[in-house]
Amino acid sequence: MPQDAPTPVDFWFDPLCPWAWITSRWILEVEKLRPIEVRWHVMSLAVLNEDKDVPEEHRKGLAEAWKPVRVCIAAEQKYGAEVLGRLYTELGTRRHHEKQKFDREYFEAALTAAGLDPALADAAESTAYDEAVRASHKDGIDRVGQEVGTPVIEVEGSAFFGPVVSPIPRGEAAVKLWDGVVAVASTDGFFELKRTRTRDPIFD
């Protein structure tokens, strides 16, 4: 890699997760101020939790979670991984800011706004993409282990879950967090930092 080339940062997301959405907006802030290049990948809360004992209401939500990741994989297969970032932005804005449901109108609008074929909305109801969803999910989760969620980030061989933060850090606060997270994650033998969440996701 040339010395002046940006550092690749791989980011696994599930459009369902509001915490991953906040982290994704944070990493885009970092990308403005640090020489990094975010590469987007799909992971799945439905896959992550399919063998876990979760409340029935939560399980119903996870069944819905298959829809957006299938659409993302369909778009990736048709256009390449480079479209995932802008598609995620359109999906996440509609889901987390506008509180839209995962229906066909939602997917068609997001795809169109991302400059992609709205017919890819068909993928939401198709199990044909599930194997690819699982493969992409496994690629991310194998780097950090099973007891995590979304997002998963890897930079220069160090992978971690999170950071889980609210509201979205902006500007210098964003890069201060980035520098600290990377320093911690790259420390040999480091595994965990955690404290109880005391606020809901704040998207503004």
PDB file of C-alpha atoms in Angstrom:
ATOM      1  CA  MET A   1       0.000   0.000   0.000  1.00  0.00           C
ATOM      2  CA  PRO A   2       1.438   3.443  -0.906  1.00  0.00           C
ATOM      3  CA  GLN A   3       2.430   5.574   2.093  1.00  0.00           C
ATOM      4  CA  ASP A   4      -0.193   8.223   1.318  1.00  0.00           C
ATOM      5  CA  ALA A   5      -3.016   5.716   0.748  1.00  0.00           C
ATOM      6  CA  PRO A   6      -5.847   5.840   3.295  1.00  0.00           C
ATOM      7  CA  THR A   7      -6.045   3.078   5.873  1.00  0.00           C
ATOM      8  CA  PRO A   8      -8.889   0.640   5.137  1.00  0.00           C
ATOM      9  CA  VAL A   9     -11.478   0.332   7.908  1.00  0.00           C
ATOM     10  CA  ASP A  10     -13.940  -2.534   7.537  1.00  0.00           C
ATOM     11  CA  PHE A  11     -17.369  -1.941   9.071  1.00  0.00           C
ATOM     12  CA  TRP A  12     -20.047  -4.648   9.463  1.00  0.00           C
ATOM     13  CA  PHE A  13     -23.576  -3.313   9.972  1.00  0.00           C
ATOM     14  CA  ASP A  14     -27.195  -4.389  10.254  1.00  0.00           C
ATOM     15  CA  PRO A  15     -29.617  -1.624   9.164  1.00  0.00           C
ATOM     16  CA  LEU A  16     -32.004  -2.627  11.958  1.00  0.00           C
ATOM     17  CA  CYS A  17     -29.698  -1.578  14.794  1.00  0.00           C
ATOM     18  CA  PRO A  18     -29.962   2.042  15.992  1.00  0.00           C
ATOM     19  CA  TRP A  19     -26.655   1.815  17.861  1.00  0.00           C
ATOM     20  CA  ALA A  20     -24.832   0.639  14.741  1.00  0.00           C
ATOM     21  CA  TRP A  21     -26.415   3.547  12.877  1.00  0.00           C
ATOM     22  CA  ILE A  22     -24.936   6.030  15.352  1.00  0.00           C
ATOM     23  CA  THR A  23     -21.529   4.363  15.103  1.00  0.00           C
ATOM     24  CA  SER A  24     -21.703   4.463  11.312  1.00  0.00           C
ATOM     25  CA  ARG A  25     -22.378   8.208  11.323  1.00  0.00           C
ATOM     26  CA  TRP A  26     -19.468   8.639  13.732  1.00  0.00           C
ATOM     27  CA  ILE A  27     -17.057   6.722  11.485  1.00  0.00           C
ATOM     28  CA  LEU A  28     -18.056   8.970   8.572  1.00  0.00           C
ATOM     29  CA  GLU A  29     -17.124  11.954  10.725  1.00  0.00           C
ATOM     30  CA  VAL A  30     -13.751  10.332  11.393  1.00  0.00           C
ATOM     31  CA  GLU A  31     -13.266   9.712   7.660  1.00  0.00           C
ATOM     32  CA  LYS A  32     -13.399  13.484   7.082  1.00  0.00           C
ATOM     33  CA  LEU A  33     -10.546  14.122   9.510  1.00  0.00           C
ATOM     34  CA  ARG A  34      -8.361  11.034   9.463  1.00  0.00           C
ATOM     35  CA  PRO A  35      -6.771   9.227   6.476  1.00  0.00           C
ATOM     36  CA  ILE A  36      -9.106   6.236   6.571  1.00  0.00           C
ATOM     37  CA  GLU A  37     -11.377   4.633   3.982  1.00  0.00           C
ATOM     38  CA  VAL A  38     -14.478   2.859   5.272  1.00  0.00           C
ATOM     39  CA  ARG A  39     -15.423  -0.389   3.540  1.00  0.00           C
ATOM     40  CA  TRP A  40     -18.950  -1.561   4.307  1.00  0.00           C
ATOM     41  CA  HIS A  41     -20.115  -5.132   4.927  1.00  0.00           C
ATOM     42  CA  VAL A  42     -23.362  -6.787   5.971  1.00  0.00           C
ATOM     43  CA  MET A  43     -23.901  -8.621   9.233  1.00  0.00           C
ATOM     44  CA  SER A  44     -27.199  -9.891  10.615  1.00  0.00           C
ATOM     45  CA  LEU A  45     -28.791  -9.658  14.040  1.00  0.00           C
ATOM     46  CA  ALA A  46     -31.214 -12.358  12.893  1.00  0.00           C
ATOM     47  CA  VAL A  47     -28.325 -14.752  12.300  1.00  0.00           C
ATOM     48  CA  LEU A  48     -26.522 -13.677  15.464  1.00  0.00           C
ATOM     49  CA  ASN A  49     -29.557 -14.383  17.642  1.00  0.00           C
ATOM     50  CA  GLU A  50     -31.182 -17.316  15.872  1.00  0.00           C
ATOM     51  CA  ASP A  51     -29.932 -19.900  18.383  1.00  0.00           C
ATOM     52  CA  LYS A  52     -30.316 -17.697  21.466  1.00  0.00           C
ATOM     53  CA  ASP A  53     -33.142 -17.582  23.977  1.00  0.00           C
ATOM     54  CA  VAL A  54     -34.788 -14.239  23.209  1.00  0.00           C
ATOM     55  CA  PRO A  55     -38.314 -12.965  24.045  1.00  0.00           C
ATOM     56  CA  GLU A  56     -40.980 -13.796  21.472  1.00  0.00           C
ATOM     57  CA  GLU A  57     -41.613 -10.143  20.620  1.00  0.00           C
ATOM     58  CA  HIS A  58     -37.908  -9.665  19.994  1.00  0.00           C
ATOM     59  CA  ARG A  59     -37.841 -12.761  17.793  1.00  0.00           C
ATOM     60  CA  LYS A  60     -40.603 -11.303  15.603  1.00  0.00           C
ATOM     61  CA  GLY A  61     -38.473  -8.228  15.067  1.00  0.00           C
ATOM     62  CA  LEU A  62     -35.512 -10.383  14.133  1.00  0.00           C
ATOM     63  CA  ALA A  63     -37.632 -12.104  11.470  1.00  0.00           C
ATOM     64  CA  GLU A  64     -38.177  -8.660   9.931  1.00  0.00           C
ATOM     65  CA  ALA A  65     -34.441  -8.027  10.155  1.00  0.00           C
ATOM     66  CA  TRP A  66     -33.802 -10.446   7.284  1.00  0.00           C
ATOM     67  CA  LYS A  67     -35.366  -8.019   4.820  1.00  0.00           C
ATOM     68  CA  PRO A  68     -32.871  -5.119   4.766  1.00  0.00           C
ATOM     69  CA  VAL A  69     -29.778  -7.324   4.857  1.00  0.00           C
ATOM     70  CA  ARG A  70     -31.090  -9.329   1.897  1.00  0.00           C
ATOM     71  CA  VAL A  71     -31.606  -6.109  -0.059  1.00  0.00           C
ATOM     72  CA  CYS A  72     -28.084  -4.967   0.824  1.00  0.00           C
ATOM     73  CA  ILE A  73     -26.596  -8.257  -0.341  1.00  0.00           C
ATOM     74  CA  ALA A  74     -28.628  -8.123  -3.564  1.00  0.00           C
ATOM     75  CA  ALA A  75     -27.287  -4.627  -4.241  1.00  0.00           C
ATOM     76  CA  GLU A  76     -23.733  -5.728  -3.467  1.00  0.00           C
ATOM     77  CA  GLN A  77     -24.029  -8.674  -5.839  1.00  0.00           C
ATOM     78  CA  LYS A  78     -25.361  -6.505  -8.658  1.00  0.00           C
ATOM     79  CA  TYR A  79     -23.211  -3.396  -8.276  1.00  0.00           C
ATOM     80  CA  GLY A  80     -20.290  -4.256  -5.988  1.00  0.00           C
ATOM     81  CA  ALA A  81     -19.540  -3.530  -2.343  1.00  0.00           C
ATOM     82  CA  GLU A  82     -18.872   0.137  -3.051  1.00  0.00           C
ATOM     83  CA  VAL A  83     -22.629   0.833  -3.162  1.00  0.00           C
ATOM     84  CA  LEU A  84     -23.281  -0.430   0.362  1.00  0.00           C
ATOM     85  CA  GLY A  85     -22.299   2.792   2.107  1.00  0.00           C
ATOM     86  CA  ARG A  86     -24.756   4.992   0.291  1.00  0.00           C
ATOM     87  CA  LEU A  87     -27.509   2.376   0.399  1.00  0.00           C
ATOM     88  CA  TYR A  88     -27.020   2.006   4.157  1.00  0.00           C
ATOM     89  CA  THR A  89     -27.302   5.786   4.511  1.00  0.00           C
ATOM     90  CA  GLU A  90     -30.640   5.783   2.693  1.00  0.00           C
ATOM     91  CA  LEU A  91     -31.960   2.768   4.605  1.00  0.00           C
ATOM     92  CA  GLY A  92     -30.814   4.095   7.957  1.00  0.00           C
ATOM     93  CA  THR A  93     -32.136   7.612   7.464  1.00  0.00           C
ATOM     94  CA  ARG A  94     -35.589   6.285   6.643  1.00  0.00           C
ATOM     95  CA  ARG A  95     -35.566   3.726   9.439  1.00  0.00           C
ATOM     96  CA  HIS A  96     -34.030   5.615  12.344  1.00  0.00           C
ATOM     97  CA  HIS A  97     -34.905   9.241  11.625  1.00  0.00           C
ATOM     98  CA  GLU A  98     -38.205   8.849   9.785  1.00  0.00           C
ATOM     99  CA  LYS A  99     -39.342   5.672  11.620  1.00  0.00           C
ATOM    100  CA  GLN A 100     -40.406   3.919   8.411  1.00  0.00           C
ATOM    101  CA  LYS A 101     -41.340   0.245   8.269  1.00  0.00           C
ATOM    102  CA  PHE A 102     -39.482  -2.407   6.289  1.00  0.00           C
ATOM    103  CA  ASP A 103     -42.106  -2.539   3.537  1.00  0.00           C
ATOM    104  CA  ARG A 104     -41.682  -2.500  -0.213  1.00  0.00           C
ATOM    105  CA  GLU A 105     -42.185   1.256  -0.477  1.00  0.00           C
ATOM    106  CA  TYR A 106     -39.373   1.777   2.019  1.00  0.00           C
ATOM    107  CA  PHE A 107     -36.918  -0.391   0.084  1.00  0.00           C
ATOM    108  CA  GLU A 108     -37.825   1.045  -3.310  1.00  0.00           C
ATOM    109  CA  ALA A 109     -37.401   4.613  -2.044  1.00  0.00           C
ATOM    110  CA  ALA A 110     -34.028   3.862  -0.436  1.00  0.00           C
ATOM    111  CA  LEU A 111     -32.726   2.038  -3.501  1.00  0.00           C
ATOM    112  CA  THR A 112     -33.856   4.807  -5.842  1.00  0.00           C
ATOM    113  CA  ALA A 113     -32.284   7.507  -3.673  1.00  0.00           C
ATOM    114  CA  ALA A 114     -29.032   5.524  -3.668  1.00  0.00           C
ATOM    115  CA  GLY A 115     -29.084   5.398  -7.474  1.00  0.00           C
ATOM    116  CA  LEU A 116     -29.814   1.661  -7.556  1.00  0.00           C
ATOM    117  CA  ASP A 117     -32.467  -0.466  -9.233  1.00  0.00           C
ATOM    118  CA  PRO A 118     -35.663  -0.273  -7.122  1.00  0.00           C
ATOM    119  CA  ALA A 119     -36.587  -3.772  -8.315  1.00  0.00           C
ATOM    120  CA  LEU A 120     -33.951  -5.052  -5.887  1.00  0.00           C
ATOM    121  CA  ALA A 121     -36.683  -4.580  -3.281  1.00  0.00           C
ATOM    122  CA  ASP A 122     -37.794  -8.074  -4.357  1.00  0.00           C
ATOM    123  CA  ALA A 123     -34.810  -9.437  -2.423  1.00  0.00           C
ATOM    124  CA  ALA A 124     -36.433  -8.545   0.896  1.00  0.00           C
ATOM    125  CA  GLU A 125     -38.774 -11.516   0.610  1.00  0.00           C
ATOM    126  CA  SER A 126     -36.325 -13.927  -1.051  1.00  0.00           C
ATOM    127  CA  THR A 127     -34.328 -16.539   0.817  1.00  0.00           C
ATOM    128  CA  ALA A 128     -32.010 -16.780  -2.201  1.00  0.00           C
ATOM    129  CA  TYR A 129     -29.693 -14.239  -0.548  1.00  0.00           C
ATOM    130  CA  ASP A 130     -29.574 -15.822   2.890  1.00  0.00           C
ATOM    131  CA  GLU A 131     -26.453 -17.889   2.277  1.00  0.00           C
ATOM    132  CA  ALA A 132     -24.552 -14.769   1.212  1.00  0.00           C
ATOM    133  CA  VAL A 133     -25.899 -12.877   4.231  1.00  0.00           C
ATOM    134  CA  ARG A 134     -24.609 -15.649   6.483  1.00  0.00           C
ATOM    135  CA  ALA A 135     -21.208 -15.672   4.789  1.00  0.00           C
ATOM    136  CA  SER A 136     -20.758 -11.911   5.160  1.00  0.00           C
ATOM    137  CA  HIS A 137     -21.928 -12.080   8.776  1.00  0.00           C
ATOM    138  CA  LYS A 138     -19.520 -14.926   9.540  1.00  0.00           C
ATOM    139  CA  ASP A 139     -16.622 -13.005   8.032  1.00  0.00           C
ATOM    140  CA  GLY A 140     -17.186 -10.174  10.488  1.00  0.00           C
ATOM    141  CA  ILE A 141     -18.144 -12.142  13.568  1.00  0.00           C
ATOM    142  CA  ASP A 142     -15.238 -14.573  13.227  1.00  0.00           C
ATOM    143  CA  ARG A 143     -12.913 -11.641  13.838  1.00  0.00           C
ATOM    144  CA  VAL A 144     -14.358 -10.790  17.246  1.00  0.00           C
ATOM    145  CA  GLY A 145     -16.234 -13.837  18.572  1.00  0.00           C
ATOM    146  CA  GLN A 146     -19.883 -14.599  19.263  1.00  0.00           C
ATOM    147  CA  GLU A 147     -20.617 -12.499  22.354  1.00  0.00           C
ATOM    148  CA  VAL A 148     -20.954  -9.208  20.510  1.00  0.00           C
ATOM    149  CA  GLY A 149     -23.447  -7.381  18.325  1.00  0.00           C
ATOM    150  CA  THR A 150     -23.362  -4.872  15.493  1.00  0.00           C
ATOM    151  CA  PRO A 151     -21.314  -3.051  14.407  1.00  0.00           C
ATOM    152  CA  VAL A 152     -18.010  -4.867  14.068  1.00  0.00           C
ATOM    153  CA  ILE A 153     -15.027  -2.792  12.967  1.00  0.00           C
ATOM    154  CA  GLU A 154     -11.590  -3.954  11.875  1.00  0.00           C
ATOM    155  CA  VAL A 155      -8.608  -1.688  11.288  1.00  0.00           C
ATOM    156  CA  GLU A 156      -5.062  -2.893  10.617  1.00  0.00           C
ATOM    157  CA  GLY A 157      -5.752  -6.355  11.983  1.00  0.00           C
ATOM    158  CA  SER A 158      -7.519  -5.222  15.166  1.00  0.00           C
ATOM    159  CA  ALA A 159     -11.237  -6.007  15.293  1.00  0.00           C
ATOM    160  CA  PHE A 160     -13.768  -4.928  17.896  1.00  0.00           C
ATOM    161  CA  PHE A 161     -17.487  -4.504  18.557  1.00  0.00           C
ATOM    162  CA  GLY A 162     -18.740  -0.938  18.846  1.00  0.00           C
ATOM    163  CA  PRO A 163     -18.101   1.648  20.053  1.00  0.00           C
ATOM    164  CA  VAL A 164     -21.608   2.000  21.477  1.00  0.00           C
ATOM    165  CA  VAL A 165     -22.138   5.730  21.937  1.00  0.00           C
ATOM    166  CA  SER A 166     -24.935   8.304  21.986  1.00  0.00           C
ATOM    167  CA  PRO A 167     -25.211  10.952  20.654  1.00  0.00           C
ATOM    168  CA  ILE A 168     -23.057  10.903  17.503  1.00  0.00           C
ATOM    169  CA  PRO A 169     -19.597  12.369  18.201  1.00  0.00           C
ATOM    170  CA  ARG A 170     -18.777  15.109  15.706  1.00  0.00           C
ATOM    171  CA  GLY A 171     -15.617  16.900  14.648  1.00  0.00           C
ATOM    172  CA  GLU A 172     -12.703  16.707  17.047  1.00  0.00           C
ATOM    173  CA  ALA A 173     -14.767  14.648  19.497  1.00  0.00           C
ATOM    174  CA  ALA A 174     -15.150  12.020  16.776  1.00  0.00           C
ATOM    175  CA  VAL A 175     -11.427  11.713  16.105  1.00  0.00           C
ATOM    176  CA  LYS A 176     -10.574  11.780  19.817  1.00  0.00           C
ATOM    177  CA  LEU A 177     -12.817   8.747  20.288  1.00  0.00           C
ATOM    178  CA  TRP A 178     -11.346   7.087  17.180  1.00  0.00           C
ATOM    179  CA  ASP A 179      -7.763   7.518  18.353  1.00  0.00           C
ATOM    180  CA  GLY A 180      -8.660   6.098  21.758  1.00  0.00           C
ATOM    181  CA  VAL A 181     -10.626   3.147  20.397  1.00  0.00           C
ATOM    182  CA  VAL A 182      -7.846   2.189  17.993  1.00  0.00           C
ATOM    183  CA  ALA A 183      -5.231   2.471  20.743  1.00  0.00           C
ATOM    184  CA  VAL A 184      -7.228   0.205  23.033  1.00  0.00           C
ATOM    185  CA  ALA A 185      -8.199  -2.309  20.348  1.00  0.00           C
ATOM    186  CA  SER A 186      -4.620  -2.677  19.133  1.00  0.00           C
ATOM    187  CA  THR A 187      -3.276  -3.403  22.633  1.00  0.00           C
ATOM    188  CA  ASP A 188      -2.164  -7.021  22.861  1.00  0.00           C
ATOM    189  CA  GLY A 189      -4.338  -8.975  25.243  1.00  0.00           C
ATOM    190  CA  PHE A 190      -7.028  -6.308  25.622  1.00  0.00           C
ATOM    191  CA  PHE A 191     -10.598  -7.669  25.514  1.00  0.00           C
ATOM    192  CA  GLU A 192     -13.258  -5.494  27.078  1.00  0.00           C
ATOM    193  CA  LEU A 193     -14.381  -2.103  28.356  1.00  0.00           C
ATOM    194  CA  LYS A 194     -18.046  -1.664  29.279  1.00  0.00           C
ATOM    195  CA  ARG A 195     -20.515   0.284  31.379  1.00  0.00           C
ATOM    196  CA  THR A 196     -24.309   0.353  31.669  1.00  0.00           C
ATOM    197  CA  ARG A 197     -26.161   2.416  29.041  1.00  0.00           C
ATOM    198  CA  THR A 198     -27.996   5.333  30.629  1.00  0.00           C
ATOM    199  CA  ARG A 199     -29.575   6.912  27.541  1.00  0.00           C
ATOM    200  CA  ASP A 200     -31.382   5.876  24.384  1.00  0.00           C
ATOM    201  CA  PRO A 201     -29.943   6.311  20.895  1.00  0.00           C
ATOM    202  CA  ILE A 202     -29.776   9.991  19.908  1.00  0.00           C
ATOM    203  CA  PHE A 203     -29.518  10.463  16.138  1.00  0.00           C
ATOM    204  CA  ASP A 204     -29.144  14.237  15.773  1.00  0.00           C
TER     205      ASP A 204
END
